[in-house]
Short mmCIF file of C-alpha atoms in Angstrom, two decimals:
data_model
loop_
_atom_site.label_atom_id
_atom_site.label_comp_id
_atom_site.label_asym_id
_atom_site.label_seq_id
_atom_site.Cartn_x
_atom_site.Cartn_y
_atom_site.Cartn_z
CA UNK A 42 12.03 4.14 6.28
CA UNK A 43 12.61 7.88 6.18
CA UNK A 44 12.75 10.10 3.10
CA UNK A 45 13.84 13.71 2.94
CA UNK A 46 11.13 14.93 0.56
CA UNK A 47 8.48 12.55 -0.84
CA UNK A 48 7.41 8.94 -0.33
CA UNK A 49 8.81 7.59 2.92
CA UNK A 50 8.84 4.03 1.52
CA UNK A 51 8.14 4.50 -2.22
CA UNK A 52 8.40 7.60 -4.40
CA UNK A 53 7.77 7.18 -8.11
CA UNK A 54 6.42 9.17 -11.05
CA UNK A 55 4.60 6.12 -12.43
CA UNK A 56 1.57 4.07 -11.41
CA UNK A 57 1.88 1.40 -8.71
CA UNK A 58 -0.10 -1.85 -8.76
CA UNK A 59 -0.30 -3.92 -5.57
CA UNK A 60 -2.15 -7.05 -6.67
CA UNK A 61 -2.75 -10.76 -6.10
CA UNK A 62 -0.65 -11.08 -2.93
CA UNK A 63 -1.36 -14.16 -0.82
CA UNK A 64 0.16 -12.73 2.37
CA UNK A 65 -0.27 -9.41 4.15
CA UNK A 66 1.40 -6.23 2.87
CA UNK A 67 2.53 -3.75 5.52
CA UNK A 68 3.51 -0.10 5.08
CA UNK A 69 4.36 0.86 8.65
CA UNK A 70 6.48 3.46 10.44
CA UNK A 71 7.52 5.38 7.32
CA UNK A 72 8.07 9.15 7.30
CA UNK A 73 8.91 12.18 5.20
CA UNK A 74 10.94 14.76 7.11
CA UNK A 75 11.28 17.80 4.81
CA UNK A 76 9.69 20.99 6.17
CA UNK A 77 8.72 22.33 2.70
CA UNK A 78 4.92 21.88 2.65
CA UNK A 79 4.82 21.58 -1.14
CA UNK A 80 7.21 18.61 -1.22
CA UNK A 81 6.61 16.79 2.07
CA UNK A 82 4.07 14.28 0.70
CA UNK A 83 3.27 10.61 1.13
CA UNK A 84 4.47 9.17 4.43
CA UNK A 85 4.51 5.68 2.89
CA UNK A 86 3.71 6.21 -0.82
CA UNK A 87 3.99 9.17 -3.21
CA UNK A 88 2.97 8.26 -6.76
CA UNK A 89 0.80 8.99 -9.79
CA UNK A 90 -1.88 6.33 -9.28
CA UNK A 91 -2.25 3.54 -6.73
CA UNK A 92 -4.26 0.42 -7.56
CA UNK A 93 -4.65 -2.21 -4.83
CA UNK A 94 -6.43 -5.21 -6.36
CA UNK A 95 -7.38 -8.78 -5.45
CA UNK A 96 -5.06 -9.22 -2.47
CA UNK A 97 -5.84 -12.23 -0.24
CA UNK A 98 -3.83 -10.94 2.71
CA UNK A 99 -4.47 -7.71 4.57
CA UNK A 100 -3.08 -4.39 3.34
CA UNK A 101 -1.99 -2.22 6.27
CA UNK A 102 -0.84 1.40 6.41
CA UNK A 103 0.08 2.23 10.02
CA UNK A 104 2.08 4.90 11.86
CA UNK A 105 3.16 6.79 8.73
CA UNK A 106 3.97 10.52 8.84
CA UNK A 107 4.18 13.28 6.22
CA UNK A 108 3.28 16.91 5.80
CA UNK A 109 0.46 15.85 3.42
CA UNK A 110 -0.97 12.39 2.80
CA UNK A 111 0.25 10.63 5.92
CA UNK A 112 -0.18 7.17 4.39
CA UNK A 113 -0.59 7.79 0.65
CA UNK A 114 -0.30 10.86 -1.55
CA UNK A 115 -1.43 10.18 -5.13
CA UNK A 116 -1.46 12.74 -7.93
CA UNK A 117 -4.46 11.17 -9.73
CA UNK A 118 -6.21 8.37 -7.82
CA UNK A 119 -6.17 5.62 -5.20
CA UNK A 120 -8.29 2.55 -5.92
CA UNK A 121 -8.94 -0.51 -3.74
CA UNK A 122 -10.99 -3.29 -5.33
CA UNK A 123 -11.53 -7.03 -4.96
CA UNK A 124 -9.39 -7.39 -1.84
CA UNK A 125 -10.27 -10.43 0.30
CA UNK A 126 -7.98 -9.34 3.11
CA UNK A 127 -8.68 -6.36 5.34
CA UNK A 128 -7.67 -2.83 4.37
CA UNK A 129 -6.43 -0.94 7.41
CA UNK A 130 -5.28 2.68 7.78
CA UNK A 131 -4.29 3.29 11.40
CA UNK A 132 -2.40 6.07 13.21
CA UNK A 133 -1.28 7.89 10.05
CA UNK A 134 -0.68 11.65 10.27
CA UNK A 135 -0.49 14.61 7.92
CA UNK A 136 1.44 16.94 10.19
CA UNK A 137 1.30 20.14 8.12
CA UNK A 138 -1.59 19.87 5.67
CA UNK A 139 -4.35 17.43 4.71
CA UNK A 140 -5.23 13.77 4.29
CA UNK A 141 -4.11 11.89 7.40
CA UNK A 142 -4.40 8.48 5.71
CA UNK A 143 -4.86 9.40 2.01
CA UNK A 144 -4.61 12.54 -0.11
CA UNK A 145 -5.75 12.09 -3.71
CA UNK A 146 -8.21 13.74 -6.13
CA UNK A 147 -10.11 10.44 -6.48
CA UNK A 148 -10.43 7.68 -3.88
CA UNK A 149 -12.38 4.51 -4.71
CA UNK A 150 -13.05 1.58 -2.38
CA UNK A 151 -15.36 -0.95 -4.02
CA UNK A 152 -16.07 -4.68 -4.21
CA UNK A 153 -13.84 -5.54 -1.23
CA UNK A 154 -14.93 -8.65 0.73
CA UNK A 155 -12.51 -7.81 3.56
CA UNK A 156 -13.16 -5.28 6.31
CA UNK A 157 -12.04 -1.68 5.73
CA UNK A 158 -10.91 0.41 8.71
CA UNK A 159 -9.71 4.00 9.04
CA UNK A 160 -8.80 4.41 12.71
CA UNK A 161 -7.07 7.19 14.60
CA UNK A 162 -5.72 9.07 11.57
CA UNK A 163 -5.26 12.83 11.75
CA UNK A 164 -4.34 15.89 9.74
CA UNK A 165 -3.38 19.47 10.55
CA UNK A 166 -5.81 21.11 8.10
CA UNK A 167 -8.44 18.95 6.32
CA UNK A 168 -9.52 15.32 6.16
CA UNK A 169 -8.42 13.37 9.22
CA UNK A 170 -8.61 10.15 7.21
CA UNK A 171 -9.10 11.24 3.57
CA UNK A 172 -8.95 14.38 1.48
CA UNK A 173 -10.28 14.07 -2.07
CA UNK A 174 -12.58 15.57 -4.70
CA UNK A 175 -14.29 12.32 -5.72
CA UNK A 176 -15.00 9.61 -3.14
CA UNK A 177 -16.67 6.27 -3.88
CA UNK A 178 -17.41 3.66 -1.21
CA UNK A 179 -19.67 0.82 -2.37
CA UNK A 180 -20.24 -2.92 -2.45
CA UNK A 181 -17.86 -3.63 0.46
CA UNK A 182 -17.96 -5.63 3.67
CA UNK A 183 -18.07 -3.61 6.93
CA UNK A 184 -16.37 -0.20 6.76
CA UNK A 185 -15.30 1.74 9.85
CA UNK A 186 -14.18 5.37 10.18
CA UNK A 187 -13.35 5.75 13.88
CA UNK A 188 -11.43 8.26 16.01
CA UNK A 189 -10.12 10.30 13.06
CA UNK A 190 -9.55 14.03 13.57
CA UNK A 191 -8.81 17.27 11.75
CA UNK A 192 -9.78 20.96 11.94
CA UNK A 193 -12.04 20.34 8.89
CA UNK A 194 -13.60 16.98 8.01
CA UNK A 195 -12.87 14.69 10.94
CA UNK A 196 -12.90 11.61 8.70
CA UNK A 197 -13.46 12.90 5.15
CA UNK A 198 -13.04 16.29 3.51
CA UNK A 199 -14.14 17.06 -0.04
CA UNK A 200 -14.54 20.42 -1.76
CA UNK A 201 -17.83 21.97 -2.88
CA UNK A 202 -17.56 20.57 -6.43
CA UNK A 203 -17.10 17.00 -5.23
CA UNK A 204 -18.90 13.74 -5.90
CA UNK A 205 -19.36 11.54 -2.84
CA UNK A 206 -20.95 8.10 -3.18
CA UNK A 207 -21.31 6.06 0.01
CA UNK A 208 -23.34 2.87 -0.06
CA UNK A 209 -23.65 0.11 2.57
CA UNK A 210 -24.36 -2.74 0.14
CA UNK A 211 -22.88 -5.82 1.85
CA UNK A 212 -21.92 -4.54 5.28
CA UNK A 213 -22.25 -1.60 7.66
CA UNK A 214 -20.62 1.76 7.02
CA UNK A 215 -19.92 3.23 10.45
CA UNK A 216 -18.62 6.71 11.25
CA UNK A 217 -17.96 6.96 14.99
CA UNK A 218 -16.11 9.41 17.22
CA UNK A 219 -14.56 11.43 14.38
CA UNK A 220 -13.83 15.01 15.46
CA UNK A 221 -13.11 18.53 14.30
CA UNK A 222 -10.31 20.00 16.37
CA UNK A 223 -10.63 23.63 17.38
CA UNK A 224 -8.14 25.49 19.52
CA UNK A 225 -10.69 25.58 22.35
CA UNK A 226 -12.62 22.29 21.96
CA UNK A 227 -13.54 19.27 19.87
CA UNK A 228 -16.71 18.90 17.80
CA UNK A 229 -18.17 15.65 16.52
CA UNK A 230 -17.89 15.62 12.73
CA UNK A 231 -17.24 12.94 10.14
CA UNK A 232 -17.68 14.51 6.70
CA UNK A 233 -17.19 18.06 5.45
CA UNK A 234 -18.33 18.78 1.90
#
């Protein structure tokens, strides 16, 4: 799917609930093509709030492109909770601004028995995987942030007034091979606060 301005697959001014699905849900190969940086948001989803709850199948965001929020751009929050299937963000790109996989003021991933993976996402400015102000990661199975890149915050970028809560309660939380991209070289970096 391709959209001219916002939300390559879904653009809405209301909340979206993705819940209780027995099979996998895929948001793949979506794009927003507009060159206006202020309106080129949400390669797959552009919405108020996104709640992904209690899905038995995997939820996959892959190969999505936008100026900002390569996978998801939410005005208020993105929340993933109680998902038995895996949550995968792979190869999403914010080509002009921030949040390769997700761009939202608040991002919460908690109580998910499935594996969570942010792999090979990138952004042009901040947050190769995620850009947010408040980030909560707790009570999940294994979580992987791997091969994400950006000029600031290889995997995660938050501002100086942020709240970041990361807890490996039921599985590992692994940040590996995330990089800051400079014009002359790459630096290992996962989180910029």
